[in-house]
Amino acid sequence: MDYLRIIGNQRLKGEVAISGAKNAALPLIAATILAKNEVKISNLPAVQDIKTLLKLLENLGASHSFRDNTATIDTSSLASTIATYDIVRTMRASILVLGPLLARFGHCEVSLPGGCAIGQRPIDLHLKALEQMGATISIKSGYVIAEAPQGLHGARIIFDKVTVTGTENILMAAALAKGETTIINAAKEPEVIQLCEELQKAGVEIEGIGQNEIRIVGTDREPLQFLDIHVIPDRIEAGTYLCAGAITQSSITLQNVNPHHLEAVLVKFQQMGYGLDTDETSITIHPASTITPISITTSEYPGFPTDMQAQFMALSLLAEGTSIIEERLFENRFMHVSELRRFGADIKLKGNIATIIGPTKLYGADVMATDLRASSALVLAGLAAQGQTNVHRIYHLDRGYEAIEKKLGALGAKIFRLRE
Ligand code: EPZ
């Protein structure tokens, strides 16, 4: 297995190009199941999760090409509607094929995603919503069996919790349903907004995009004609690279970003004393004269993203004082704490609240990645630590960060991908 070796305590400098957003690309790829035409999607990140979902579509009978961060996907020859365990277990976002397959074919079987390191992550809200739209749902041998032989019909869906992929699944199901669907308590992430916009451009009547109430008028199983799609920038990758600049007290510039998607994160950098220059497509971060401790509570967009929690915990290790981080979305998203302690971190956990005592002199260590964003926090700590760090099990990292060692290396980090 690959691991990353980092020689820390190096200043970074220069520019880094941010890739397309994995969490925008995944629902857009799933949405091609609704298409009558071949769909071209550009600015895709070359990361494992994208390859996994393309492989899933191929297993269902679709054809695709993927070159230079662009995929061309044709689902006209889709023959199977069974998303098998061997693929779904490697990526829970595979659940995003449930809504479109059911809407187009009237039946499908999708392996239950199972839990993951950061929590149970049930899909009960997805299933209840599809039942309201006329589906019969049963669970058998670890599979969701969904039937809607007469097709899906519109419904008034009220989500008990804001769910990103739940909103996306229902948006795609509603696009081909008969009649009008209203989603109340919808997710407002930029990735959800792009899905709405591409469905709208493909001919679906949608109102309330980016609001917590979205209204969709379905085409009654008439397939969609998609325009070419260009994936929005990855706001979490961008936040992670800003943390790389911050934790090494460097000035670096991010290109191909949308600062508006990162407002809650940029405010936190400023509160910690970092300087920021932004324009429409770039962000430059500058060192802080004193790194001020921070208080963070994760919440749904536009609040502080849970996917940036681990990275800011690593950064807060350097702050001159005590920082508090409350994780509200997932019940077990502190797996990085025990690994950060190996660098010398002083972190206390009580329920879903972490108290980080800074500043900490960080020393390089052997550490193990546990989930995608936790592993990026370990790389960040390694960049700041004195000496050598080895981050193991970086397949977690490769799921969501394109060529991280190349991008960090180009900024001056001493980072190498080695094989165990
Ligand atoms: C999406 O996951 C993202 N993944 C996650 O990013 C992100 O952390 C999460 O949203 C929150 O922002 C993708 O977009 C592919 P949720 P998702 O449904 O949709 C509970 C990454 O790092 N819930 O919004 O699975 C759930 O347990 C990943 O790229 C139910 O109870 O998250 C959680 O506590 C990690 N029942 C909360 O809602 C349901 O049916 C939010 O989950 C669905 C969700």
Short mmCIF file of C-alpha atoms and ligand atoms in Angstrom, two decimals:
data_model
loop_
_atom_site.label_atom_id
_atom_site.label_comp_id
_atom_site.label_asym_id
_atom_site.label_seq_id
_atom_site.Cartn_x
_atom_site.Cartn_y
_atom_site.Cartn_z
CA MET A 1 0.00 0.00 0.00
CA ASP A 2 1.12 3.57 -0.67
CA TYR A 3 2.01 5.99 2.09
CA LEU A 4 3.12 9.62 2.16
CA ARG A 5 6.41 10.70 3.69
CA ILE A 6 6.63 14.38 4.69
CA ILE A 7 9.68 16.27 5.94
CA GLY A 8 7.97 19.06 7.84
CA ASN A 9 8.65 22.64 8.84
CA GLN A 10 9.04 23.88 5.25
CA ARG A 11 7.63 27.20 4.07
CA LEU A 12 5.36 26.95 1.03
CA LYS A 13 5.10 29.43 -1.82
CA GLY A 14 3.48 29.83 -5.21
CA GLU A 15 0.14 28.90 -6.70
CA VAL A 16 -2.03 25.78 -6.74
CA ALA A 17 -4.91 25.00 -9.14
CA ILE A 18 -7.98 23.63 -7.38
CA SER A 19 -9.78 20.70 -9.03
CA GLY A 20 -13.47 20.23 -9.70
CA ALA A 21 -15.65 19.31 -6.71
CA LYS A 22 -15.94 15.56 -6.04
CA ASN A 23 -19.25 16.09 -4.23
CA ALA A 24 -20.69 18.02 -7.17
CA ALA A 25 -19.38 15.52 -9.74
CA LEU A 26 -20.87 12.44 -8.06
CA PRO A 27 -24.57 13.45 -8.31
CA LEU A 28 -23.97 14.87 -11.80
CA ILE A 29 -22.58 11.52 -12.97
CA ALA A 30 -25.55 9.74 -11.38
CA ALA A 31 -27.92 12.17 -13.11
CA THR A 32 -26.75 10.95 -16.53
CA ILE A 33 -28.99 7.91 -15.84
CA LEU A 34 -31.86 10.35 -16.58
CA ALA A 35 -30.38 11.43 -19.93
CA LYS A 36 -31.48 10.60 -23.48
CA ASN A 37 -28.21 11.99 -24.87
CA GLU A 38 -24.52 11.37 -24.35
CA VAL A 39 -23.42 13.78 -21.58
CA LYS A 40 -20.03 15.55 -21.43
CA ILE A 41 -18.81 16.51 -17.94
CA SER A 42 -15.58 18.54 -17.70
CA ASN A 43 -13.43 19.71 -14.76
CA LEU A 44 -13.89 16.32 -13.08
CA PRO A 45 -11.31 15.57 -10.37
CA ALA A 46 -9.21 12.50 -11.20
CA VAL A 47 -9.92 10.88 -7.81
CA GLN A 48 -10.91 7.36 -6.83
CA ASP A 49 -14.55 8.15 -5.99
CA ILE A 50 -15.16 9.42 -9.54
CA LYS A 51 -13.57 6.31 -11.04
CA THR A 52 -15.67 4.15 -8.70
CA LEU A 53 -18.97 5.72 -9.78
CA LEU A 54 -18.03 5.54 -13.46
CA LYS A 55 -17.22 1.85 -12.93
CA LEU A 56 -20.61 1.35 -11.28
CA LEU A 57 -22.38 2.89 -14.30
CA GLU A 58 -20.28 0.68 -16.59
CA ASN A 59 -21.36 -2.39 -14.57
CA LEU A 60 -24.97 -1.31 -15.19
CA GLY A 61 -24.29 -1.25 -18.94
CA ALA A 62 -23.47 2.41 -19.56
CA SER A 63 -20.48 3.43 -21.66
CA HIS A 64 -18.07 6.21 -20.80
CA SER A 65 -14.69 7.69 -21.58
CA PHE A 66 -12.59 9.62 -19.07
CA ARG A 67 -9.60 11.70 -20.25
CA ASP A 68 -8.06 15.00 -19.19
CA ASN A 69 -10.58 15.47 -16.39
CA THR A 70 -13.49 15.10 -18.83
CA ALA A 71 -15.97 12.23 -18.99
CA THR A 72 -18.40 11.48 -21.77
CA ILE A 73 -21.17 9.23 -20.49
CA ASP A 74 -23.84 7.40 -22.50
CA THR A 75 -26.48 5.57 -20.44
CA SER A 76 -28.78 4.73 -23.37
CA SER A 77 -27.57 1.11 -23.22
CA LEU A 78 -28.16 0.80 -19.46
CA ALA A 79 -29.40 -2.78 -18.98
CA SER A 80 -29.05 -3.64 -15.29
CA THR A 81 -30.51 -1.83 -12.30
CA ILE A 82 -28.56 -3.70 -9.63
CA ALA A 83 -25.81 -1.71 -7.87
CA THR A 84 -23.84 -4.49 -6.21
CA TYR A 85 -22.24 -4.63 -2.75
CA ASP A 86 -18.68 -4.97 -4.07
CA ILE A 87 -18.81 -1.45 -5.50
CA VAL A 88 -21.22 0.27 -3.10
CA ARG A 89 -19.19 -0.82 -0.04
CA THR A 90 -16.19 1.11 -1.39
CA MET A 91 -18.15 4.32 -1.78
CA ARG A 92 -21.37 5.12 0.05
CA ALA A 93 -22.19 7.91 -2.41
CA SER A 94 -23.14 5.08 -4.80
CA ILE A 95 -26.55 5.49 -3.14
CA LEU A 96 -26.97 8.42 -5.54
CA VAL A 97 -27.97 5.97 -8.32
CA LEU A 98 -31.06 4.89 -6.34
CA GLY A 99 -33.27 7.86 -7.24
CA PRO A 100 -32.41 8.07 -10.94
CA LEU A 101 -32.55 4.29 -11.55
CA LEU A 102 -35.95 4.05 -9.85
CA ALA A 103 -37.29 7.08 -11.72
CA ARG A 104 -36.16 5.83 -15.11
CA PHE A 105 -36.81 2.06 -14.84
CA GLY A 106 -39.45 1.75 -12.11
CA HIS A 107 -37.29 -0.72 -10.18
CA CYS A 108 -33.73 -1.14 -8.86
CA GLU A 109 -31.67 -2.93 -6.25
CA VAL A 110 -28.93 -0.96 -4.51
CA SER A 111 -26.69 -2.42 -1.84
CA LEU A 112 -27.06 -0.67 1.50
CA PRO A 113 -23.98 1.53 1.90
CA GLY A 114 -23.33 0.37 5.45
CA GLY A 115 -21.77 2.64 8.07
CA CYS A 116 -18.40 4.28 7.74
CA ALA A 117 -15.66 5.58 10.01
CA ILE A 118 -17.43 8.88 10.72
CA GLY A 119 -20.80 7.49 11.68
CA GLN A 120 -23.83 5.29 10.99
CA ARG A 121 -24.90 7.50 8.09
CA PRO A 122 -28.33 5.92 7.59
CA ILE A 123 -30.37 6.50 4.41
CA ASP A 124 -33.81 6.33 6.08
CA LEU A 125 -34.70 9.84 4.89
CA HIS A 126 -33.92 8.92 1.27
CA LEU A 127 -36.14 5.82 1.48
CA LYS A 128 -39.08 7.48 3.27
CA ALA A 129 -39.13 10.23 0.64
CA LEU A 130 -39.15 7.73 -2.25
CA GLU A 131 -42.03 5.85 -0.57
CA GLN A 132 -43.97 9.14 -0.45
CA MET A 133 -43.37 9.35 -4.22
CA GLY A 134 -45.05 5.96 -4.74
CA ALA A 135 -42.14 3.54 -4.40
CA THR A 136 -42.38 0.26 -2.52
CA ILE A 137 -39.14 -0.17 -0.59
CA SER A 138 -37.92 -3.36 1.09
CA ILE A 139 -34.56 -4.37 2.53
CA LYS A 140 -33.38 -7.88 1.67
CA SER A 141 -29.94 -9.43 2.25
CA GLY A 142 -28.31 -6.02 2.59
CA TYR A 143 -29.95 -4.59 -0.52
CA VAL A 144 -32.56 -1.85 -0.92
CA ILE A 145 -35.20 -3.25 -3.29
CA ALA A 146 -37.17 -0.35 -4.77
CA GLU A 147 -40.23 -0.81 -7.00
CA ALA A 148 -42.43 1.77 -8.69
CA PRO A 149 -43.96 -0.06 -11.69
CA GLN A 150 -46.35 2.82 -12.41
CA GLY A 151 -43.47 5.30 -12.15
CA LEU A 152 -42.97 7.84 -9.36
CA HIS A 153 -45.39 10.67 -8.65
CA GLY A 154 -44.73 14.08 -7.11
CA ALA A 155 -45.06 14.53 -3.35
CA ARG A 156 -44.52 17.06 -0.58
CA ILE A 157 -41.31 15.88 1.13
CA ILE A 158 -40.29 17.32 4.50
CA PHE A 159 -36.79 16.13 5.50
CA ASP A 160 -36.43 15.69 9.29
CA LYS A 161 -32.74 16.55 8.85
CA VAL A 162 -30.93 18.41 6.11
CA THR A 163 -29.38 15.68 3.97
CA VAL A 164 -27.11 16.49 1.01
CA THR A 165 -27.34 13.20 -0.91
CA GLY A 166 -30.92 12.75 0.28
CA THR A 167 -31.86 16.05 -1.36
CA GLU A 168 -29.90 15.08 -4.49
CA ASN A 169 -31.55 11.64 -4.74
CA ILE A 170 -35.03 13.17 -4.49
CA LEU A 171 -34.20 15.96 -6.95
CA MET A 172 -33.22 13.32 -9.54
CA ALA A 173 -36.24 11.11 -8.75
CA ALA A 174 -38.60 14.11 -8.94
CA ALA A 175 -37.12 15.18 -12.30
CA LEU A 176 -38.71 12.15 -14.01
CA ALA A 177 -41.73 11.75 -11.70
CA LYS A 178 -45.29 12.54 -12.78
CA GLY A 179 -46.40 15.88 -11.32
CA GLU A 180 -44.96 18.30 -8.79
CA THR A 181 -42.59 17.57 -5.90
CA THR A 182 -41.79 20.03 -3.12
CA ILE A 183 -38.73 19.39 -0.96
CA ILE A 184 -38.83 21.21 2.38
CA ASN A 185 -35.69 21.49 4.54
CA ALA A 186 -33.59 20.89 1.41
CA ALA A 187 -29.78 21.04 1.48
CA LYS A 188 -28.34 24.29 0.02
CA GLU A 189 -24.73 23.24 -0.62
CA PRO A 190 -23.19 24.62 -3.86
CA GLU A 191 -23.01 21.02 -5.09
CA VAL A 192 -26.80 20.64 -4.67
CA ILE A 193 -27.30 23.97 -6.45
CA GLN A 194 -25.23 22.85 -9.45
CA LEU A 195 -27.32 19.65 -9.73
CA CYS A 196 -30.51 21.77 -9.74
CA GLU A 197 -29.07 24.11 -12.37
CA GLU A 198 -28.01 21.28 -14.69
CA LEU A 199 -31.42 19.58 -14.35
CA GLN A 200 -33.09 22.94 -15.08
CA LYS A 201 -30.89 23.41 -18.21
CA ALA A 202 -31.90 19.87 -19.23
CA GLY A 203 -35.52 20.96 -19.28
CA VAL A 204 -36.78 20.27 -15.76
CA GLU A 205 -38.93 23.04 -14.23
CA ILE A 206 -37.29 23.83 -10.84
CA GLU A 207 -37.95 26.76 -8.48
CA GLY A 208 -36.29 27.69 -5.17
CA ILE A 209 -32.76 26.63 -6.15
CA GLY A 210 -30.46 27.26 -3.15
CA GLN A 211 -33.44 27.77 -0.83
CA ASN A 212 -34.68 25.37 1.81
CA GLU A 213 -37.86 24.77 -0.21
CA ILE A 214 -37.43 23.50 -3.78
CA ARG A 215 -40.27 22.84 -6.22
CA ILE A 216 -39.76 20.43 -9.16
CA VAL A 217 -42.21 19.60 -11.94
CA GLY A 218 -41.34 16.14 -13.30
CA THR A 219 -41.33 15.10 -16.97
CA ASP A 220 -43.35 11.89 -16.32
CA ARG A 221 -40.45 9.60 -17.38
CA GLU A 222 -39.53 11.66 -20.47
CA PRO A 223 -35.68 11.40 -20.48
CA LEU A 224 -33.64 14.62 -20.26
CA GLN A 225 -31.44 16.32 -22.84
CA PHE A 226 -28.37 17.52 -20.88
CA LEU A 227 -26.09 20.34 -22.00
CA ASP A 228 -22.32 20.01 -21.51
CA ILE A 229 -21.50 20.29 -17.79
CA HIS A 230 -18.47 21.99 -16.17
CA VAL A 231 -18.07 20.95 -12.52
CA ILE A 232 -17.77 23.75 -9.94
CA PRO A 233 -14.50 24.11 -7.96
CA ASP A 234 -13.96 21.94 -4.88
CA ARG A 235 -14.49 24.23 -1.87
CA ILE A 236 -13.20 21.56 0.55
CA GLU A 237 -10.00 20.94 -1.40
CA ALA A 238 -9.59 24.73 -1.50
CA GLY A 239 -10.08 25.02 2.27
CA THR A 240 -7.57 22.23 2.80
CA TYR A 241 -4.86 24.01 0.74
CA LEU A 242 -5.57 27.27 2.57
CA CYS A 243 -4.92 25.33 5.78
CA ALA A 244 -1.64 24.09 4.27
CA GLY A 245 -0.57 27.72 3.75
CA ALA A 246 -1.81 28.72 7.21
CA ILE A 247 -0.21 25.85 9.14
CA THR A 248 3.21 26.53 7.53
CA GLN A 249 2.85 30.31 7.93
CA SER A 250 3.23 30.74 4.15
CA SER A 251 1.74 33.00 1.48
CA ILE A 252 0.17 30.86 -1.24
CA THR A 253 -2.47 31.51 -3.92
CA LEU A 254 -5.29 29.18 -4.95
CA GLN A 255 -6.54 29.43 -8.56
CA ASN A 256 -9.84 28.13 -10.02
CA VAL A 257 -11.80 28.65 -6.80
CA ASN A 258 -15.08 30.36 -5.95
CA PRO A 259 -14.50 32.31 -2.70
CA HIS A 260 -18.28 32.72 -2.21
CA HIS A 261 -18.52 28.95 -1.58
CA LEU A 262 -16.04 29.25 1.30
CA GLU A 263 -17.29 32.30 3.22
CA ALA A 264 -17.78 30.55 6.57
CA VAL A 265 -14.27 29.08 6.31
CA LEU A 266 -12.59 32.35 5.23
CA VAL A 267 -14.12 34.10 8.26
CA LYS A 268 -12.44 31.55 10.54
CA PHE A 269 -9.01 32.13 8.95
CA GLN A 270 -9.47 35.86 9.52
CA GLN A 271 -10.57 35.31 13.12
CA MET A 272 -7.33 33.30 13.63
CA GLY A 273 -5.33 36.29 12.38
CA TYR A 274 -4.52 35.23 8.79
CA GLY A 275 -4.60 37.71 5.91
CA LEU A 276 -6.71 36.92 2.83
CA ASP A 277 -6.88 38.52 -0.64
CA THR A 278 -9.65 37.26 -2.92
CA ASP A 279 -10.99 37.95 -6.38
CA GLU A 280 -13.66 36.13 -8.42
CA THR A 281 -11.54 33.00 -9.03
CA SER A 282 -8.59 33.12 -6.63
CA ILE A 283 -7.72 33.34 -2.93
CA THR A 284 -4.32 34.26 -1.43
CA ILE A 285 -3.61 33.54 2.23
CA HIS A 286 -0.89 35.33 4.25
CA PRO A 287 0.76 34.37 7.56
CA ALA A 288 -0.75 35.44 10.89
CA SER A 289 1.45 37.56 13.18
CA THR A 290 -0.21 35.72 16.11
CA ILE A 291 -2.37 32.64 15.54
CA THR A 292 -5.50 33.25 17.61
CA PRO A 293 -7.46 30.29 19.07
CA ILE A 294 -10.79 29.56 17.42
CA SER A 295 -14.29 28.34 18.26
CA ILE A 296 -16.02 26.27 15.55
CA THR A 297 -19.42 24.56 15.36
CA THR A 298 -20.01 22.56 12.20
CA SER A 299 -23.36 22.98 10.46
CA GLU A 300 -25.10 22.62 7.14
CA TYR A 301 -24.24 25.07 4.35
CA PRO A 302 -23.79 28.05 4.50
CA GLY A 303 -22.43 27.32 8.01
CA PHE A 304 -18.96 25.96 8.76
CA PRO A 305 -18.60 22.66 6.82
CA THR A 306 -18.07 19.42 8.74
CA ASP A 307 -15.68 18.43 5.93
CA MET A 308 -13.28 21.17 7.11
CA GLN A 309 -13.44 20.26 10.83
CA ALA A 310 -10.43 17.91 10.94
CA GLN A 311 -8.24 20.31 8.95
CA PHE A 312 -9.00 23.22 11.31
CA MET A 313 -8.32 21.00 14.31
CA ALA A 314 -4.79 20.44 12.94
CA LEU A 315 -4.38 24.19 12.38
CA SER A 316 -5.65 25.05 15.87
CA LEU A 317 -2.75 23.05 17.38
CA LEU A 318 -0.55 26.07 16.59
CA ALA A 319 -2.92 28.67 18.08
CA GLU A 320 -1.78 30.69 21.14
CA GLY A 321 -4.44 29.34 23.48
CA THR A 322 -7.44 27.02 23.74
CA SER A 323 -9.70 26.28 20.74
CA ILE A 324 -13.12 24.57 20.84
CA ILE A 325 -14.57 22.49 18.01
CA GLU A 326 -18.11 21.11 18.14
CA GLU A 327 -19.05 18.48 15.53
CA ARG A 328 -22.84 18.59 15.06
CA LEU A 329 -23.37 16.53 11.90
CA PHE A 330 -21.67 13.20 12.51
CA GLU A 331 -21.46 11.21 15.71
CA ASN A 332 -17.93 9.90 15.24
CA ARG A 333 -15.94 12.44 13.29
CA PHE A 334 -13.01 12.77 15.71
CA MET A 335 -11.00 9.76 14.48
CA HIS A 336 -8.12 12.13 13.67
CA VAL A 337 -7.73 13.14 17.35
CA SER A 338 -5.81 10.04 18.43
CA GLU A 339 -3.54 10.36 15.38
CA LEU A 340 -2.94 14.10 16.01
CA ARG A 341 -1.94 13.24 19.59
CA ARG A 342 0.95 11.23 18.10
CA PHE A 343 2.38 14.55 16.86
CA GLY A 344 2.21 15.87 20.45
CA ALA A 345 -1.26 17.42 20.34
CA ASP A 346 -3.08 18.13 23.62
CA ILE A 347 -6.76 17.55 22.77
CA LYS A 348 -9.56 16.71 25.19
CA LEU A 349 -12.76 15.06 23.96
CA LYS A 350 -16.14 15.25 25.68
CA GLY A 351 -18.99 13.92 23.55
CA ASN A 352 -19.01 15.86 20.29
CA ILE A 353 -16.82 18.69 21.61
CA ALA A 354 -13.04 18.79 21.23
CA THR A 355 -10.90 21.17 23.30
CA ILE A 356 -7.51 21.85 21.74
CA ILE A 357 -4.80 23.35 23.96
CA GLY A 358 -2.25 25.30 21.94
CA PRO A 359 0.34 26.17 21.00
CA THR A 360 1.86 22.73 20.46
CA LYS A 361 5.37 21.99 19.21
CA LEU A 362 4.62 19.27 16.66
CA TYR A 363 7.07 16.40 16.06
CA GLY A 364 6.84 14.14 13.01
CA ALA A 365 5.35 10.67 13.57
CA ASP A 366 3.97 7.58 11.87
CA VAL A 367 0.20 8.03 11.64
CA MET A 368 -2.74 6.27 10.04
CA ALA A 369 -5.51 7.76 7.92
CA THR A 370 -9.03 6.68 8.89
CA ASP A 371 -11.29 8.67 6.58
CA LEU A 372 -10.95 11.15 3.77
CA ARG A 373 -10.84 14.47 5.63
CA ALA A 374 -9.08 13.10 8.72
CA SER A 375 -6.23 11.97 6.47
CA SER A 376 -5.83 15.48 5.07
CA ALA A 377 -5.53 16.78 8.65
CA LEU A 378 -2.62 14.38 9.24
CA VAL A 379 -0.85 15.64 6.12
CA LEU A 380 -1.34 19.22 7.35
CA ALA A 381 0.14 18.39 10.77
CA GLY A 382 3.04 16.66 9.00
CA LEU A 383 3.75 19.83 6.99
CA ALA A 384 4.12 21.82 10.22
CA ALA A 385 5.87 19.18 12.35
CA GLN A 386 9.59 19.06 13.08
CA GLY A 387 11.12 16.05 11.31
CA GLN A 388 9.62 13.18 9.33
CA THR A 389 5.97 12.04 9.18
CA ASN A 390 4.65 8.95 7.42
CA VAL A 391 0.90 8.94 6.71
CA HIS A 392 -0.30 5.37 6.11
CA ARG A 393 -3.50 4.07 4.42
CA ILE A 394 -3.64 7.06 2.07
CA TYR A 395 -6.20 5.30 -0.12
CA HIS A 396 -8.60 7.34 2.02
CA LEU A 397 -6.88 10.50 0.78
CA ASP A 398 -6.87 9.38 -2.86
CA ARG A 399 -10.67 9.16 -2.77
CA GLY A 400 -11.03 12.93 -2.68
CA TYR A 401 -7.74 14.73 -3.34
CA GLU A 402 -6.26 14.75 -6.85
CA ALA A 403 -2.44 14.35 -6.91
CA ILE A 404 -2.01 15.84 -3.42
CA GLU A 405 1.72 15.13 -3.21
CA LYS A 406 2.29 16.72 -6.64
CA LYS A 407 0.28 19.84 -5.75
CA LEU A 408 1.93 20.24 -2.33
CA GLY A 409 5.36 19.40 -3.80
CA ALA A 410 4.91 22.15 -6.39
CA LEU A 411 4.30 24.55 -3.48
CA GLY A 412 7.65 23.58 -1.96
CA ALA A 413 6.60 20.86 0.48
CA LYS A 414 9.01 17.94 0.96
CA ILE A 415 6.44 15.18 0.37
CA PHE A 416 6.90 11.79 -1.33
CA ARG A 417 4.55 8.93 -2.21
CA LEU A 418 6.24 5.65 -1.23
CA ARG A 419 5.16 2.02 -1.24
CA GLU A 420 4.98 -0.10 1.94
C1 EPZ B 1 -22.57 14.52 2.12
O1 EPZ B 1 -22.73 13.26 2.74
C2 EPZ B 1 -21.11 14.58 1.68
N1 EPZ B 1 -20.85 13.52 0.70
C3 EPZ B 1 -20.19 14.42 2.89
O2 EPZ B 1 -18.86 14.57 2.45
C4 EPZ B 1 -20.50 15.54 3.88
O3 EPZ B 1 -19.71 15.36 5.03
C5 EPZ B 1 -22.00 15.50 4.25
O4 EPZ B 1 -22.80 15.58 3.06
C6 EPZ B 1 -22.38 16.65 5.16
O5 EPZ B 1 -22.09 17.86 4.53
C7 EPZ B 1 -21.24 13.70 -0.58
O6 EPZ B 1 -21.82 14.72 -0.95
C8 EPZ B 1 -20.93 12.58 -1.53
P1 EPZ B 1 -25.96 13.93 4.88
P2 EPZ B 1 -24.22 12.72 3.06
O7 EPZ B 1 -27.00 13.01 4.32
O8 EPZ B 1 -25.18 13.21 2.04
C9 EPZ B 1 -27.97 12.12 8.76
C10 EPZ B 1 -16.67 13.95 2.07
O9 EPZ B 1 -15.78 14.17 2.86
N2 EPZ B 1 -28.85 11.39 7.84
O10 EPZ B 1 -26.08 15.40 4.56
O11 EPZ B 1 -24.12 11.26 3.28
C11 EPZ B 1 -26.53 11.67 8.66
O12 EPZ B 1 -26.31 10.54 9.49
C12 EPZ B 1 -18.00 13.43 2.55
O13 EPZ B 1 -16.60 14.19 0.83
C13 EPZ B 1 -29.86 10.58 8.38
O14 EPZ B 1 -30.00 10.47 9.59
O15 EPZ B 1 -24.53 13.45 4.44
C14 EPZ B 1 -25.76 12.88 9.14
O16 EPZ B 1 -25.75 12.88 10.56
C15 EPZ B 1 -17.87 12.88 3.95
N3 EPZ B 1 -30.67 9.90 7.53
C16 EPZ B 1 -26.62 14.06 8.66
O17 EPZ B 1 -27.93 13.50 8.37
C17 EPZ B 1 -30.54 9.99 6.16
O18 EPZ B 1 -31.33 9.35 5.42
C18 EPZ B 1 -26.11 14.72 7.38
O19 EPZ B 1 -25.88 13.68 6.45
C19 EPZ B 1 -29.52 10.82 5.64
C20 EPZ B 1 -28.69 11.51 6.50
#
